[in-house]
Short mmCIF file of C-alpha atoms in Angstrom, two decimals:
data_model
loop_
_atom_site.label_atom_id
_atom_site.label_comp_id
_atom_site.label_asym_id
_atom_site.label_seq_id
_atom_site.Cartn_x
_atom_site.Cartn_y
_atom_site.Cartn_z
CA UNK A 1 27.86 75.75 76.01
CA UNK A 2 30.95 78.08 75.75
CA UNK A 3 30.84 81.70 77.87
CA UNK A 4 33.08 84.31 76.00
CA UNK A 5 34.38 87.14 77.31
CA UNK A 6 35.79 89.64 75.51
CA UNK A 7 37.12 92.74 77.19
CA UNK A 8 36.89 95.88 74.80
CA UNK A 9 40.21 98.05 74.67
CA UNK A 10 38.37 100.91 77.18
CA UNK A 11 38.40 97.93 79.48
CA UNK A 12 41.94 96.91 79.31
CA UNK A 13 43.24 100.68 79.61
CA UNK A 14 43.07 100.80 83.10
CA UNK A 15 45.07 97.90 83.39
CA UNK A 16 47.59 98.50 80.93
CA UNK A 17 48.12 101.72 82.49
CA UNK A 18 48.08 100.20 86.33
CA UNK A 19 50.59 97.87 85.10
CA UNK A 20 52.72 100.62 83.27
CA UNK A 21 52.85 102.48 86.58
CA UNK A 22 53.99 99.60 88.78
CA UNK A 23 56.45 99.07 86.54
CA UNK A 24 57.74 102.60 86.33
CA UNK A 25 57.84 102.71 90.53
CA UNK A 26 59.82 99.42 90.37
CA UNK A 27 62.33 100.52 88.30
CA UNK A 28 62.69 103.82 90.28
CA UNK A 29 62.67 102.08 93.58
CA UNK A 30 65.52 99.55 91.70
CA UNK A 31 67.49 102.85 90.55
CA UNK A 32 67.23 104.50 94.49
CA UNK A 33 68.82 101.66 95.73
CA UNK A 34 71.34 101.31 93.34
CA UNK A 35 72.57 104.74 94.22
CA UNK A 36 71.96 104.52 98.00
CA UNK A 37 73.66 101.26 98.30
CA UNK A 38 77.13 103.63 98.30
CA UNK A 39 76.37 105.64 101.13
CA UNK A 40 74.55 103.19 102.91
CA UNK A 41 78.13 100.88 102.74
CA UNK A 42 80.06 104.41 103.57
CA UNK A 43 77.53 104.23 106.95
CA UNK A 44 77.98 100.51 107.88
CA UNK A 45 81.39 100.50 107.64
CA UNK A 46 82.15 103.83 109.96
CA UNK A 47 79.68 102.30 112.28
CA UNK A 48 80.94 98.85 112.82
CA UNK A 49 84.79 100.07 113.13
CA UNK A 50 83.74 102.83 115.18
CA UNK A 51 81.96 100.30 117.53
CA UNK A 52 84.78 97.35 117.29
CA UNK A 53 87.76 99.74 118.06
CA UNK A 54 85.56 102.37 120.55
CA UNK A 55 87.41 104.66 118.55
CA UNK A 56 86.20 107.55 116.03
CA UNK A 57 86.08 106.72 112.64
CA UNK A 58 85.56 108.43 109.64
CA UNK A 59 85.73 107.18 105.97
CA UNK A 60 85.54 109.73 102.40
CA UNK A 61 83.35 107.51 100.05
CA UNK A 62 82.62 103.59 99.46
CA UNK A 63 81.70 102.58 95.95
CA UNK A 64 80.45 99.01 95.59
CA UNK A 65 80.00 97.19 92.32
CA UNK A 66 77.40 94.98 92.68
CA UNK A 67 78.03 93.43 89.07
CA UNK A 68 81.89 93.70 88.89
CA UNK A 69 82.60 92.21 92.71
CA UNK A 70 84.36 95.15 93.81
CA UNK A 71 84.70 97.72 96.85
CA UNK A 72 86.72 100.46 97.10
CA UNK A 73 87.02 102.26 100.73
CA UNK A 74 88.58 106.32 100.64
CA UNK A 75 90.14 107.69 102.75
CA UNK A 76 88.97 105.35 105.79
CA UNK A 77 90.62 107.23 109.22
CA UNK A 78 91.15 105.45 112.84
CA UNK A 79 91.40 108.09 115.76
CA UNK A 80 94.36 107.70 118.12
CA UNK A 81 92.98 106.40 121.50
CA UNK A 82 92.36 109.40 124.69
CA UNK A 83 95.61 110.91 125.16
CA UNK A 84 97.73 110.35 122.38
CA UNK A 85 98.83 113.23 120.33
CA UNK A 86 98.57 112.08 116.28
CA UNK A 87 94.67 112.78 115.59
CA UNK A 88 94.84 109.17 113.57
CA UNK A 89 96.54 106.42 114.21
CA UNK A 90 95.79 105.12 110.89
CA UNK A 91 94.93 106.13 107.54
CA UNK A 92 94.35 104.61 104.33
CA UNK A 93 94.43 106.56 100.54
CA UNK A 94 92.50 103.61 99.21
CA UNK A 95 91.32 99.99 100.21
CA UNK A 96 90.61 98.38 96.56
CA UNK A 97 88.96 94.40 97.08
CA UNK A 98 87.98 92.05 94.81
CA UNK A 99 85.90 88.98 95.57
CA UNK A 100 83.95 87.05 93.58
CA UNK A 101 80.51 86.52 95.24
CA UNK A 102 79.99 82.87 95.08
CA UNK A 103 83.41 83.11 97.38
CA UNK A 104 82.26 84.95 99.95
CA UNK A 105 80.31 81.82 101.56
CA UNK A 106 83.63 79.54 101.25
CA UNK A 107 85.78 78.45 103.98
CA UNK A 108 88.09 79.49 103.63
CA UNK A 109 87.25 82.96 101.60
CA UNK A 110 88.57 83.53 98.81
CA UNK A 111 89.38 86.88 97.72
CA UNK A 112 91.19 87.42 94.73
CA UNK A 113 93.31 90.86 95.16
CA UNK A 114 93.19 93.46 98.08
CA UNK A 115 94.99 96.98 97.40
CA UNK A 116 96.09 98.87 99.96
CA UNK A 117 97.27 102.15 98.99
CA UNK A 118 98.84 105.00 101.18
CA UNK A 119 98.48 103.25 104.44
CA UNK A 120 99.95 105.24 107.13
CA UNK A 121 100.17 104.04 110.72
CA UNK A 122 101.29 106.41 113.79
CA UNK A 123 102.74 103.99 116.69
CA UNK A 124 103.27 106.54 119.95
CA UNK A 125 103.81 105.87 123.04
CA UNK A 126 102.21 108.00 125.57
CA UNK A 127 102.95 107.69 129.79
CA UNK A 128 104.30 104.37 129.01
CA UNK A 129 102.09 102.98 126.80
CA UNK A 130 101.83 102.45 123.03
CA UNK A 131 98.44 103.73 121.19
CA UNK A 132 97.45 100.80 118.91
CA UNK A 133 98.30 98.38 122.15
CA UNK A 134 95.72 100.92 123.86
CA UNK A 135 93.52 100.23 121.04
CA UNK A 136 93.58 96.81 121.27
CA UNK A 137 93.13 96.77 125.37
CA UNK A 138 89.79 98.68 124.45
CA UNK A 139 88.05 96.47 121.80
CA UNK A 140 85.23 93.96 123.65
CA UNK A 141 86.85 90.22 124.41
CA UNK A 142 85.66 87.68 122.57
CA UNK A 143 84.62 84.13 123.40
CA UNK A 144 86.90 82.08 121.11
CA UNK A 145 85.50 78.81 122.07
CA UNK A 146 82.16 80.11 120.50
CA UNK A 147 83.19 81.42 117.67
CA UNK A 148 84.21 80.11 115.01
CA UNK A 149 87.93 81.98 113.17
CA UNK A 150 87.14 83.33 109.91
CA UNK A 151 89.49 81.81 107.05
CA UNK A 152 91.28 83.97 104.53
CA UNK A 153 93.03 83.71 101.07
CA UNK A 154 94.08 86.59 99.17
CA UNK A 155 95.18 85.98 95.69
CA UNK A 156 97.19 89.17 95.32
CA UNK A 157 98.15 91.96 97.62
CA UNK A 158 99.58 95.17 97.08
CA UNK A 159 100.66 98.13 99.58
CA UNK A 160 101.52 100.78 97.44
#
């Protein structure tokens, strides 16, 4: 004996349209991201650098392409330590990387150009002492025996 069921198209409406809305939201959500992922980079990457150096930093815009394997930093600015005059001891026009992803969990890394354009860096020496050697005296010491030294290869670099 064979049960059929067969929903009528009133039934399946509700469906259909519960699945078109999902749908819509998960595109949306997919599009939000997209767009925040920029300014969410632009965040992490003030953040961190602020927090490595313990010194103010400040950065224009990050772009990321997620498809194309590329970042570009603007106008990313390092603060001079207490009592130096220059109000950055570094700045950068541009940082421009490309990496391919499948790369990025190599040892070593592989990255295939990095584009540094503009760079400007202010060495001054204040009461004896030079400001990126201050810089360095204030980052956090690491233990070297626990971690393990990150690996590099660039393919191409340019300072322009």
């Amino acid at each position: 004996m064979y049960v059929r069921i067969l929903a009528s198209e009133t039934q399946m409406k509700p469906l259909r349209r519960t699945l078109l809305v999902l749908a819509s939201l998960l595109v949306v959500a997919g599009v939000i991201a997209y767009f925040s992922l920029d300014a969410f980079l632009k965040r992490t990457v003030e953040r961190q650098t602020s927090n490595s150096l313990k010194l103010s930093t400040t950065l224009n815009s990050a772009r990321l392409s997620l498809f194309g394997g590329k970042v570009n930093l603007n106008r990313l600015r390092i603060a001079s330590p207490q009592g130096f005059s220059a109000p950055h001891m570094l700045e950068l026009g541009d940082i421009d990387l490309a990496v391919s992803y499948g790369e990025l969990r190599n040892d070593p890394i592989h990255v295939q150009s990095l584009i540094l354009d503009q760079p400007r860096l202010v060495i001054e020496q204040s009461n004896g002492a030079l400001n990126f050697k201050k810089a360095m005296d204030r980052m956090p010491a690491s233990d070297s025996s626990a971690e393990k030294p990150i690996k590099l290869v660039i393919d191409e670099l340019k300072i322009q």
